[in-house]
Amino acid sequence: DLKYSENIAQSKGILDDLYGRNRLNFNVPLNGLWFPEDLLPANDYSSTIYADLIAEWNNVISSYTSNEFNLIKTNLGKDQSGTYDIYKIEFSMKPQSRYDEQPIIMLNAGIHGSEMANPLLLLDFFKLLLNSNDKLFVYLRDTFKFVIIPHSNPYGYENKIRSNSRGVNLNRNFPDGWYYSGEPNNFVGSSGDSPLSEKEAQYIYNVIKSNDY
């Protein structure tokens, strides 16, 4: 994340250079270190990186034809901007009638849109979960039901900003300990006008409440 990037930059004595650029244009490797922005065109708001991400999830789901487990994709609804669909993936080695027998692991990526790496890491994890014969992944497959939101802030992802379309930091929009803070903006973001004021937070919250974790 940015804090980690700042620590690296400061240790190399180039923090001023980092802040001298628009962060969206910072797509040059830092002394050989990799940043998620390296993969993205600077300020190219015509890109469709969210659509590409979901297309890859669809490819993984459709290409796996085994009848050994259940793999279900559900459309939770549009994001706050009304532009992008947000999805839930459920994966289990057991039939739906036996879901209650399994402990559940929920995974969610992309709550901060500008943190570009974690949605890709989640996708890679899911591929390993389906296909790997490593004993850890075999254990995970055999033991748990997985509930996954591949990306919870597609607007922020497309526009390379931390917040959602209304400048809300979705991490601050959940009921537990909520208090009003900040002003709507693209980087730090506000907590929203009230708990769960944002569609994206509502979807995550409802998925959590509908499952016994």
Short mmCIF file of N, CA, C and O in Angstrom, two decimals, residues 34-169:
data_model
loop_
_atom_site.label_atom_id
_atom_site.label_comp_id
_atom_site.label_asym_id
_atom_site.label_seq_id
_atom_site.Cartn_x
_atom_site.Cartn_y
_atom_site.Cartn_z
N TRP A 34 8.83 -3.33 -7.58
CA TRP A 34 7.60 -3.37 -8.36
C TRP A 34 6.47 -2.69 -7.62
O TRP A 34 6.30 -2.85 -6.42
N PHE A 35 5.69 -1.89 -8.36
CA PHE A 35 4.49 -1.27 -7.83
C PHE A 35 3.32 -1.66 -8.73
O PHE A 35 3.49 -1.82 -9.94
N PRO A 36 2.12 -1.82 -8.16
CA PRO A 36 0.98 -2.19 -9.00
C PRO A 36 0.75 -1.24 -10.16
O PRO A 36 0.32 -1.65 -11.23
N GLU A 37 1.06 0.05 -9.96
CA GLU A 37 0.84 1.03 -11.02
C GLU A 37 1.69 0.75 -12.25
O GLU A 37 1.43 1.29 -13.33
N ASP A 38 2.75 -0.08 -12.12
CA ASP A 38 3.58 -0.39 -13.26
C ASP A 38 2.77 -1.02 -14.39
O ASP A 38 3.15 -0.94 -15.56
N LEU A 39 1.66 -1.68 -14.04
CA LEU A 39 0.88 -2.40 -15.03
C LEU A 39 -0.18 -1.53 -15.69
O LEU A 39 -0.86 -1.98 -16.59
N LEU A 40 -0.35 -0.30 -15.24
CA LEU A 40 -1.48 0.51 -15.67
C LEU A 40 -1.04 1.71 -16.48
O LEU A 40 -0.03 2.33 -16.18
N PRO A 41 -1.79 2.06 -17.50
CA PRO A 41 -1.51 3.31 -18.22
C PRO A 41 -1.87 4.51 -17.35
O PRO A 41 -2.91 4.53 -16.71
N ALA A 42 -0.98 5.51 -17.29
CA ALA A 42 -1.21 6.67 -16.44
C ALA A 42 -2.41 7.47 -16.94
O ALA A 42 -2.48 7.84 -18.11
N ASN A 43 -3.38 7.72 -16.01
CA ASN A 43 -4.53 8.57 -16.31
C ASN A 43 -5.33 8.11 -17.52
O ASN A 43 -5.97 8.91 -18.18
N ASP A 44 -5.28 6.83 -17.84
CA ASP A 44 -6.06 6.33 -18.96
C ASP A 44 -7.43 5.90 -18.45
O ASP A 44 -7.67 4.75 -18.13
N TYR A 45 -8.36 6.86 -18.37
CA TYR A 45 -9.66 6.57 -17.81
C TYR A 45 -10.58 5.85 -18.79
O TYR A 45 -11.72 5.56 -18.48
N SER A 46 -10.07 5.56 -19.99
CA SER A 46 -10.86 4.77 -20.93
C SER A 46 -10.60 3.28 -20.75
O SER A 46 -11.22 2.46 -21.40
N SER A 47 -9.67 2.92 -19.86
CA SER A 47 -9.34 1.52 -19.65
C SER A 47 -10.50 0.79 -18.98
O SER A 47 -11.37 1.41 -18.36
N THR A 48 -10.53 -0.52 -19.13
CA THR A 48 -11.61 -1.32 -18.56
C THR A 48 -11.01 -2.42 -17.69
O THR A 48 -11.27 -3.60 -17.90
N ILE A 49 -10.19 -2.03 -16.72
CA ILE A 49 -9.48 -3.03 -15.95
C ILE A 49 -10.42 -3.85 -15.07
O ILE A 49 -10.15 -5.01 -14.81
N TYR A 50 -11.52 -3.27 -14.62
CA TYR A 50 -12.47 -4.05 -13.82
C TYR A 50 -13.16 -5.10 -14.68
O TYR A 50 -13.29 -6.26 -14.28
N ALA A 51 -13.58 -4.71 -15.88
CA ALA A 51 -14.20 -5.67 -16.78
C ALA A 51 -13.23 -6.80 -17.11
O ALA A 51 -13.63 -7.96 -17.20
N ASP A 52 -11.96 -6.46 -17.30
CA ASP A 52 -10.95 -7.48 -17.59
C ASP A 52 -10.79 -8.43 -16.40
O ASP A 52 -10.64 -9.64 -16.58
N LEU A 53 -10.81 -7.87 -15.19
CA LEU A 53 -10.68 -8.70 -13.99
C LEU A 53 -11.85 -9.68 -13.88
O LEU A 53 -11.64 -10.89 -13.65
N ILE A 54 -13.07 -9.19 -14.04
CA ILE A 54 -14.24 -10.05 -13.93
C ILE A 54 -14.27 -11.07 -15.06
O ILE A 54 -14.67 -12.23 -14.86
N ALA A 55 -13.82 -10.67 -16.25
CA ALA A 55 -13.75 -11.62 -17.36
C ALA A 55 -12.82 -12.78 -17.03
O ALA A 55 -13.10 -13.94 -17.39
N GLU A 56 -11.71 -12.48 -16.36
CA GLU A 56 -10.78 -13.55 -15.98
C GLU A 56 -11.41 -14.46 -14.92
O GLU A 56 -11.23 -15.68 -14.96
N TRP A 57 -12.14 -13.89 -13.97
CA TRP A 57 -12.88 -14.72 -13.01
C TRP A 57 -13.87 -15.62 -13.74
O TRP A 57 -14.00 -16.81 -13.43
N ASN A 58 -14.58 -15.06 -14.72
CA ASN A 58 -15.54 -15.86 -15.48
C ASN A 58 -14.84 -16.99 -16.23
O ASN A 58 -15.38 -18.11 -16.31
N ASN A 59 -13.66 -16.70 -16.77
CA ASN A 59 -12.92 -17.73 -17.49
C ASN A 59 -12.53 -18.88 -16.55
O ASN A 59 -12.64 -20.05 -16.93
N VAL A 60 -12.09 -18.52 -15.37
CA VAL A 60 -11.70 -19.55 -14.40
C VAL A 60 -12.90 -20.41 -14.01
O VAL A 60 -12.83 -21.64 -13.98
N ILE A 61 -14.02 -19.75 -13.74
CA ILE A 61 -15.22 -20.47 -13.32
C ILE A 61 -15.74 -21.38 -14.43
O ILE A 61 -16.06 -22.55 -14.22
N SER A 62 -15.81 -20.84 -15.65
CA SER A 62 -16.38 -21.61 -16.76
C SER A 62 -15.47 -22.73 -17.23
O SER A 62 -15.94 -23.74 -17.78
N SER A 63 -14.17 -22.59 -17.02
CA SER A 63 -13.23 -23.60 -17.50
C SER A 63 -13.11 -24.78 -16.55
O SER A 63 -12.55 -25.81 -16.90
N TYR A 64 -13.65 -24.62 -15.34
CA TYR A 64 -13.55 -25.70 -14.37
C TYR A 64 -14.83 -26.52 -14.41
O TYR A 64 -15.88 -26.08 -13.94
N THR A 65 -14.75 -27.70 -14.99
CA THR A 65 -15.95 -28.48 -15.26
C THR A 65 -16.16 -29.62 -14.28
O THR A 65 -17.06 -30.44 -14.45
N SER A 66 -15.32 -29.70 -13.24
CA SER A 66 -15.45 -30.80 -12.29
C SER A 66 -16.79 -30.76 -11.58
O SER A 66 -17.32 -29.71 -11.26
N ASN A 67 -17.35 -31.93 -11.35
CA ASN A 67 -18.61 -32.04 -10.59
C ASN A 67 -18.36 -32.32 -9.12
O ASN A 67 -19.28 -32.66 -8.37
N GLU A 68 -17.11 -32.19 -8.70
CA GLU A 68 -16.75 -32.55 -7.33
C GLU A 68 -17.18 -31.51 -6.32
O GLU A 68 -17.20 -31.76 -5.13
N PHE A 69 -17.50 -30.29 -6.77
CA PHE A 69 -17.83 -29.25 -5.82
C PHE A 69 -18.80 -28.25 -6.43
O PHE A 69 -19.09 -28.29 -7.62
N ASN A 70 -19.30 -27.34 -5.61
CA ASN A 70 -20.19 -26.28 -6.04
C ASN A 70 -19.43 -24.98 -6.22
O ASN A 70 -18.63 -24.59 -5.36
N LEU A 71 -19.68 -24.31 -7.31
CA LEU A 71 -19.04 -23.04 -7.62
C LEU A 71 -20.13 -22.13 -8.17
O LEU A 71 -20.64 -22.34 -9.27
N ILE A 72 -20.51 -21.12 -7.38
CA ILE A 72 -21.67 -20.29 -7.71
C ILE A 72 -21.26 -18.82 -7.74
O ILE A 72 -20.63 -18.31 -6.81
N LYS A 73 -21.64 -18.14 -8.82
CA LYS A 73 -21.40 -16.69 -8.95
C LYS A 73 -22.74 -15.97 -8.85
O LYS A 73 -23.70 -16.32 -9.55
N THR A 74 -22.80 -14.94 -7.99
CA THR A 74 -24.03 -14.17 -7.78
C THR A 74 -23.74 -12.69 -8.00
O THR A 74 -22.74 -12.17 -7.50
N ASN A 75 -24.63 -12.00 -8.70
CA ASN A 75 -24.54 -10.55 -8.87
C ASN A 75 -25.21 -9.89 -7.67
O ASN A 75 -26.42 -10.02 -7.48
N LEU A 76 -24.43 -9.16 -6.86
CA LEU A 76 -24.98 -8.51 -5.67
C LEU A 76 -25.71 -7.22 -6.01
O LEU A 76 -26.53 -6.75 -5.23
N GLY A 77 -25.39 -6.61 -7.15
CA GLY A 77 -26.01 -5.35 -7.55
C GLY A 77 -24.98 -4.35 -8.03
O GLY A 77 -23.78 -4.63 -8.08
N LYS A 78 -25.46 -3.16 -8.37
CA LYS A 78 -24.59 -2.09 -8.86
C LYS A 78 -23.85 -1.42 -7.71
O LYS A 78 -24.33 -1.36 -6.58
N ASP A 79 -22.68 -0.87 -8.02
CA ASP A 79 -21.95 -0.08 -7.04
C ASP A 79 -22.64 1.27 -6.84
O ASP A 79 -23.69 1.54 -7.44
N GLN A 80 -22.07 2.13 -5.98
CA GLN A 80 -22.70 3.40 -5.66
C GLN A 80 -22.86 4.29 -6.89
O GLN A 80 -23.81 5.07 -6.98
N SER A 81 -21.96 4.18 -7.84
CA SER A 81 -22.05 5.00 -9.05
C SER A 81 -23.15 4.52 -9.99
O SER A 81 -23.52 5.24 -10.92
N GLY A 82 -23.66 3.31 -9.76
CA GLY A 82 -24.67 2.75 -10.64
C GLY A 82 -24.11 2.23 -11.95
O GLY A 82 -24.87 1.92 -12.88
N THR A 83 -22.79 2.10 -12.02
CA THR A 83 -22.12 1.73 -13.27
C THR A 83 -21.68 0.28 -13.30
O THR A 83 -21.83 -0.41 -14.31
N TYR A 84 -21.12 -0.21 -12.18
CA TYR A 84 -20.45 -1.50 -12.18
C TYR A 84 -21.18 -2.52 -11.31
O TYR A 84 -21.63 -2.20 -10.21
N ASP A 85 -21.26 -3.74 -11.80
CA ASP A 85 -21.82 -4.83 -11.01
C ASP A 85 -20.77 -5.37 -10.04
O ASP A 85 -19.58 -5.47 -10.39
N ILE A 86 -21.20 -5.72 -8.85
CA ILE A 86 -20.34 -6.32 -7.83
C ILE A 86 -20.80 -7.76 -7.62
O ILE A 86 -22.01 -8.02 -7.52
N TYR A 87 -19.85 -8.68 -7.54
CA TYR A 87 -20.18 -10.09 -7.55
C TYR A 87 -19.72 -10.79 -6.28
O TYR A 87 -18.79 -10.36 -5.59
N LYS A 88 -20.38 -11.92 -6.01
CA LYS A 88 -19.99 -12.83 -4.93
C LYS A 88 -19.75 -14.21 -5.55
O LYS A 88 -20.55 -14.67 -6.38
N ILE A 89 -18.66 -14.85 -5.15
CA ILE A 89 -18.36 -16.20 -5.57
C ILE A 89 -18.43 -17.12 -4.35
O ILE A 89 -17.84 -16.81 -3.31
N GLU A 90 -19.16 -18.21 -4.47
CA GLU A 90 -19.21 -19.22 -3.40
C GLU A 90 -18.59 -20.51 -3.92
O GLU A 90 -18.92 -20.97 -5.03
N PHE A 91 -17.71 -21.08 -3.11
CA PHE A 91 -17.01 -22.30 -3.50
C PHE A 91 -17.02 -23.29 -2.36
O PHE A 91 -16.69 -22.96 -1.22
N SER A 92 -17.42 -24.53 -2.67
CA SER A 92 -17.45 -25.57 -1.64
C SER A 92 -17.29 -26.94 -2.27
O SER A 92 -17.79 -27.17 -3.39
N MET A 93 -16.61 -27.84 -1.58
CA MET A 93 -16.50 -29.22 -2.03
C MET A 93 -17.77 -30.02 -1.70
O MET A 93 -17.95 -31.12 -2.16
N LYS A 94 -18.64 -29.45 -0.89
CA LYS A 94 -19.87 -30.15 -0.48
C LYS A 94 -21.07 -29.57 -1.23
O LYS A 94 -21.07 -28.42 -1.65
N PRO A 95 -22.14 -30.34 -1.39
CA PRO A 95 -23.36 -29.81 -2.00
C PRO A 95 -24.00 -28.76 -1.11
O PRO A 95 -23.73 -28.70 0.10
N GLN A 96 -24.85 -27.93 -1.67
CA GLN A 96 -25.47 -26.84 -0.91
C GLN A 96 -26.23 -27.35 0.31
O GLN A 96 -26.29 -26.68 1.34
N SER A 97 -26.80 -28.54 0.22
CA SER A 97 -27.56 -29.09 1.34
C SER A 97 -26.68 -29.38 2.55
O SER A 97 -27.18 -29.56 3.66
N ARG A 98 -25.35 -29.37 2.35
CA ARG A 98 -24.43 -29.68 3.45
C ARG A 98 -23.53 -28.49 3.79
O ARG A 98 -22.53 -28.63 4.48
N TYR A 99 -23.91 -27.29 3.31
CA TYR A 99 -23.10 -26.10 3.59
C TYR A 99 -22.92 -25.87 5.09
O TYR A 99 -21.88 -25.39 5.54
N ASP A 100 -23.96 -26.19 5.87
CA ASP A 100 -23.90 -25.90 7.31
C ASP A 100 -22.82 -26.71 8.02
O ASP A 100 -22.47 -26.39 9.16
N GLU A 101 -22.30 -27.73 7.37
CA GLU A 101 -21.28 -28.56 8.00
C GLU A 101 -19.90 -27.93 7.93
O GLU A 101 -18.97 -28.42 8.57
N GLN A 102 -19.75 -26.87 7.16
CA GLN A 102 -18.43 -26.31 6.91
C GLN A 102 -18.23 -24.95 7.58
O GLN A 102 -19.13 -24.10 7.53
N PRO A 103 -17.07 -24.72 8.18
CA PRO A 103 -16.72 -23.35 8.55
C PRO A 103 -16.48 -22.53 7.29
O PRO A 103 -16.16 -23.09 6.23
N ILE A 104 -16.68 -21.24 7.39
CA ILE A 104 -16.64 -20.36 6.21
C ILE A 104 -15.46 -19.40 6.31
O ILE A 104 -15.20 -18.83 7.37
N ILE A 105 -14.79 -19.22 5.19
CA ILE A 105 -13.78 -18.18 5.05
C ILE A 105 -14.30 -17.17 4.04
O ILE A 105 -14.64 -17.54 2.91
N MET A 106 -14.38 -15.90 4.43
CA MET A 106 -14.77 -14.86 3.50
C MET A 106 -13.54 -14.07 3.09
O MET A 106 -12.72 -13.68 3.94
N LEU A 107 -13.42 -13.83 1.80
CA LEU A 107 -12.31 -13.06 1.24
C LEU A 107 -12.88 -11.93 0.39
O LEU A 107 -13.82 -12.14 -0.38
N ASN A 108 -12.31 -10.74 0.55
CA ASN A 108 -12.79 -9.56 -0.15
C ASN A 108 -11.59 -8.74 -0.59
O ASN A 108 -10.67 -8.51 0.20
N ALA A 109 -11.59 -8.30 -1.83
CA ALA A 109 -10.46 -7.52 -2.35
C ALA A 109 -10.94 -6.18 -2.87
O ALA A 109 -12.11 -6.01 -3.23
N GLY A 110 -10.04 -5.22 -2.87
CA GLY A 110 -10.25 -3.97 -3.59
C GLY A 110 -11.09 -2.92 -2.89
O GLY A 110 -11.61 -2.02 -3.53
N ILE A 111 -11.22 -2.99 -1.56
CA ILE A 111 -12.05 -2.00 -0.88
C ILE A 111 -11.49 -0.59 -1.08
O ILE A 111 -12.22 0.39 -1.10
N HIS A 112 -10.17 -0.48 -1.24
CA HIS A 112 -9.52 0.76 -1.67
C HIS A 112 -9.13 0.58 -3.13
O HIS A 112 -8.26 -0.22 -3.46
N GLY A 113 -9.77 1.33 -4.00
CA GLY A 113 -9.60 1.11 -5.44
C GLY A 113 -8.19 1.27 -5.94
O GLY A 113 -7.79 0.62 -6.91
N SER A 114 -7.41 2.14 -5.30
CA SER A 114 -6.05 2.41 -5.79
C SER A 114 -5.04 1.37 -5.36
O SER A 114 -3.89 1.43 -5.77
N GLU A 115 -5.45 0.43 -4.52
CA GLU A 115 -4.56 -0.66 -4.12
C GLU A 115 -4.76 -1.78 -5.13
O GLU A 115 -5.60 -2.66 -4.97
N MET A 116 -3.95 -1.73 -6.18
CA MET A 116 -4.23 -2.50 -7.38
C MET A 116 -3.84 -3.97 -7.30
O MET A 116 -4.34 -4.79 -8.06
N ALA A 117 -2.94 -4.32 -6.41
CA ALA A 117 -2.37 -5.67 -6.43
C ALA A 117 -3.30 -6.71 -5.82
O ALA A 117 -3.37 -7.85 -6.30
N ASN A 118 -4.01 -6.36 -4.72
CA ASN A 118 -4.70 -7.43 -3.99
C ASN A 118 -5.83 -8.11 -4.77
O ASN A 118 -6.05 -9.31 -4.57
N PRO A 119 -6.56 -7.44 -5.69
CA PRO A 119 -7.55 -8.20 -6.47
C PRO A 119 -6.90 -9.27 -7.35
O PRO A 119 -7.47 -10.35 -7.55
N LEU A 120 -5.71 -8.97 -7.87
CA LEU A 120 -5.00 -9.94 -8.71
C LEU A 120 -4.47 -11.09 -7.87
O LEU A 120 -4.50 -12.25 -8.29
N LEU A 121 -4.00 -10.78 -6.65
CA LEU A 121 -3.53 -11.83 -5.76
C LEU A 121 -4.68 -12.75 -5.35
O LEU A 121 -4.51 -13.97 -5.24
N LEU A 122 -5.86 -12.17 -5.10
CA LEU A 122 -7.02 -12.98 -4.74
C LEU A 122 -7.40 -13.92 -5.88
O LEU A 122 -7.72 -15.09 -5.66
N LEU A 123 -7.35 -13.41 -7.11
CA LEU A 123 -7.64 -14.25 -8.27
C LEU A 123 -6.65 -15.40 -8.37
O LEU A 123 -7.03 -16.55 -8.61
N ASP A 124 -5.36 -15.11 -8.18
CA ASP A 124 -4.34 -16.16 -8.25
C ASP A 124 -4.54 -17.18 -7.13
O ASP A 124 -4.36 -18.38 -7.32
N PHE A 125 -4.90 -16.69 -5.93
CA PHE A 125 -5.19 -17.60 -4.82
C PHE A 125 -6.34 -18.53 -5.19
O PHE A 125 -6.30 -19.74 -4.91
N PHE A 126 -7.38 -17.99 -5.80
CA PHE A 126 -8.54 -18.79 -6.16
C PHE A 126 -8.16 -19.87 -7.18
O PHE A 126 -8.64 -21.02 -7.09
N LYS A 127 -7.32 -19.53 -8.14
CA LYS A 127 -6.87 -20.53 -9.11
C LYS A 127 -6.13 -21.67 -8.41
O LYS A 127 -6.32 -22.85 -8.74
N LEU A 128 -5.27 -21.32 -7.45
CA LEU A 128 -4.57 -22.35 -6.69
C LEU A 128 -5.54 -23.18 -5.85
O LEU A 128 -5.40 -24.39 -5.72
N LEU A 129 -6.52 -22.51 -5.28
CA LEU A 129 -7.51 -23.21 -4.47
C LEU A 129 -8.23 -24.27 -5.29
O LEU A 129 -8.51 -25.38 -4.80
N LEU A 130 -8.52 -23.98 -6.55
CA LEU A 130 -9.22 -24.92 -7.41
C LEU A 130 -8.33 -26.05 -7.91
O LEU A 130 -8.78 -27.19 -8.07
N ASN A 131 -7.05 -25.72 -8.15
CA ASN A 131 -6.23 -26.62 -8.94
C ASN A 131 -5.01 -27.22 -8.25
O ASN A 131 -4.50 -28.24 -8.70
N SER A 132 -4.53 -26.59 -7.20
CA SER A 132 -3.26 -27.02 -6.63
C SER A 132 -3.39 -28.33 -5.86
O SER A 132 -4.38 -28.56 -5.15
N ASN A 133 -2.36 -29.16 -5.98
CA ASN A 133 -2.28 -30.39 -5.21
C ASN A 133 -1.41 -30.24 -3.97
O ASN A 133 -1.16 -31.22 -3.26
N ASP A 134 -0.97 -29.02 -3.73
CA ASP A 134 -0.23 -28.75 -2.49
C ASP A 134 -1.11 -29.09 -1.30
O ASP A 134 -2.32 -28.82 -1.30
N LYS A 135 -0.51 -29.68 -0.27
CA LYS A 135 -1.31 -30.18 0.85
C LYS A 135 -2.08 -29.08 1.57
O LYS A 135 -3.17 -29.32 2.11
N LEU A 136 -1.55 -27.84 1.56
CA LEU A 136 -2.28 -26.74 2.18
C LEU A 136 -3.56 -26.45 1.43
O LEU A 136 -4.64 -26.30 2.04
N PHE A 137 -3.50 -26.38 0.11
CA PHE A 137 -4.69 -26.07 -0.67
C PHE A 137 -5.67 -27.24 -0.68
O PHE A 137 -6.89 -27.03 -0.72
N VAL A 138 -5.17 -28.46 -0.63
CA VAL A 138 -6.06 -29.61 -0.51
C VAL A 138 -6.83 -29.54 0.81
O VAL A 138 -8.05 -29.77 0.86
N TYR A 139 -6.12 -29.19 1.88
CA TYR A 139 -6.77 -29.04 3.19
C TYR A 139 -7.83 -27.93 3.15
O TYR A 139 -8.95 -28.11 3.65
N LEU A 140 -7.50 -26.79 2.55
CA LEU A 140 -8.45 -25.68 2.48
C LEU A 140 -9.69 -26.09 1.69
O LEU A 140 -10.83 -25.80 2.08
N ARG A 141 -9.49 -26.76 0.56
CA ARG A 141 -10.62 -27.21 -0.26
C ARG A 141 -11.52 -28.17 0.49
O ARG A 141 -12.74 -28.09 0.41
N ASP A 142 -10.90 -29.09 1.20
CA ASP A 142 -11.67 -30.15 1.86
C ASP A 142 -12.37 -29.69 3.13
O ASP A 142 -13.31 -30.34 3.59
N THR A 143 -11.92 -28.57 3.69
CA THR A 143 -12.36 -28.18 5.03
C THR A 143 -13.35 -27.02 5.03
O THR A 143 -14.29 -27.01 5.82
N PHE A 144 -13.17 -26.06 4.15
CA PHE A 144 -13.89 -24.79 4.25
C PHE A 144 -14.80 -24.53 3.05
O PHE A 144 -14.53 -24.99 1.93
N LYS A 145 -15.84 -23.77 3.32
CA LYS A 145 -16.58 -23.10 2.26
C LYS A 145 -15.99 -21.69 2.13
O LYS A 145 -15.74 -21.01 3.12
N PHE A 146 -15.79 -21.25 0.88
CA PHE A 146 -15.24 -19.92 0.63
C PHE A 146 -16.33 -19.01 0.04
O PHE A 146 -17.05 -19.40 -0.88
N VAL A 147 -16.42 -17.82 0.59
CA VAL A 147 -17.29 -16.78 0.06
C VAL A 147 -16.38 -15.60 -0.32
O VAL A 147 -15.68 -15.05 0.54
N ILE A 148 -16.39 -15.24 -1.59
CA ILE A 148 -15.40 -14.30 -2.12
C ILE A 148 -16.09 -13.16 -2.85
O ILE A 148 -16.99 -13.38 -3.67
N ILE A 149 -15.70 -11.94 -2.54
CA ILE A 149 -16.07 -10.77 -3.35
C ILE A 149 -14.81 -10.36 -4.11
O ILE A 149 -13.88 -9.82 -3.51
N PRO A 150 -14.74 -10.63 -5.41
CA PRO A 150 -13.50 -10.40 -6.15
C PRO A 150 -13.02 -8.95 -6.12
O PRO A 150 -11.83 -8.69 -6.10
N HIS A 151 -13.98 -8.03 -6.12
CA HIS A 151 -13.63 -6.61 -6.01
C HIS A 151 -14.83 -5.84 -5.49
O HIS A 151 -15.92 -5.94 -6.04
N SER A 152 -14.62 -5.06 -4.43
CA SER A 152 -15.75 -4.37 -3.81
C SER A 152 -15.80 -2.88 -4.13
O SER A 152 -16.72 -2.20 -3.68
N ASN A 153 -14.85 -2.37 -4.88
CA ASN A 153 -14.85 -0.94 -5.22
C ASN A 153 -14.43 -0.76 -6.68
O ASN A 153 -13.36 -0.21 -6.98
N PRO A 154 -15.25 -1.23 -7.62
CA PRO A 154 -14.85 -1.16 -9.03
C PRO A 154 -14.67 0.27 -9.55
O PRO A 154 -13.80 0.50 -10.41
N TYR A 155 -15.45 1.22 -9.04
CA TYR A 155 -15.28 2.60 -9.50
C TYR A 155 -13.88 3.10 -9.12
O TYR A 155 -13.19 3.72 -9.94
N GLY A 156 -13.47 2.85 -7.87
CA GLY A 156 -12.14 3.26 -7.46
C GLY A 156 -11.05 2.56 -8.25
O GLY A 156 -10.02 3.15 -8.57
N TYR A 157 -11.28 1.29 -8.58
CA TYR A 157 -10.32 0.50 -9.35
C TYR A 157 -10.15 1.07 -10.75
O TYR A 157 -9.04 1.26 -11.23
N GLU A 158 -11.27 1.36 -11.40
CA GLU A 158 -11.20 1.91 -12.75
C GLU A 158 -10.52 3.27 -12.78
O GLU A 158 -9.79 3.59 -13.72
N ASN A 159 -10.77 4.08 -11.77
CA ASN A 159 -10.26 5.46 -11.75
C ASN A 159 -9.00 5.63 -10.92
O ASN A 159 -8.53 6.75 -10.75
N LYS A 160 -8.47 4.53 -10.40
CA LYS A 160 -7.23 4.52 -9.64
C LYS A 160 -7.28 5.48 -8.45
O LYS A 160 -6.36 6.26 -8.19
N ILE A 161 -8.40 5.45 -7.72
CA ILE A 161 -8.55 6.28 -6.53
C ILE A 161 -8.91 5.39 -5.34
O ILE A 161 -9.43 4.28 -5.51
N ARG A 162 -8.66 5.87 -4.15
CA ARG A 162 -8.87 5.08 -2.93
C ARG A 162 -10.35 4.92 -2.60
O ARG A 162 -10.80 3.87 -2.17
N SER A 163 -11.10 5.98 -2.80
CA SER A 163 -12.50 6.03 -2.36
C SER A 163 -13.43 5.46 -3.43
O SER A 163 -13.00 5.06 -4.51
N ASN A 164 -14.73 5.48 -3.11
CA ASN A 164 -15.71 5.12 -4.12
C ASN A 164 -16.13 6.37 -4.89
O ASN A 164 -15.48 7.42 -4.81
N SER A 165 -17.23 6.29 -5.63
CA SER A 165 -17.63 7.39 -6.51
C SER A 165 -18.05 8.64 -5.75
O SER A 165 -18.09 9.73 -6.32
N ARG A 166 -18.40 8.51 -4.47
CA ARG A 166 -18.82 9.67 -3.67
C ARG A 166 -17.73 10.14 -2.72
O ARG A 166 -18.00 10.92 -1.81
N GLY A 167 -16.51 9.67 -2.94
CA GLY A 167 -15.40 10.12 -2.10
C GLY A 167 -15.42 9.53 -0.71
O GLY A 167 -14.85 10.11 0.22
N VAL A 168 -16.04 8.36 -0.54
CA VAL A 168 -16.12 7.71 0.77
C VAL A 168 -15.09 6.59 0.85
O VAL A 168 -14.99 5.76 -0.06
N ASN A 169 -14.34 6.58 1.93
CA ASN A 169 -13.43 5.48 2.24
C ASN A 169 -14.29 4.34 2.80
O ASN A 169 -14.77 4.41 3.92
#
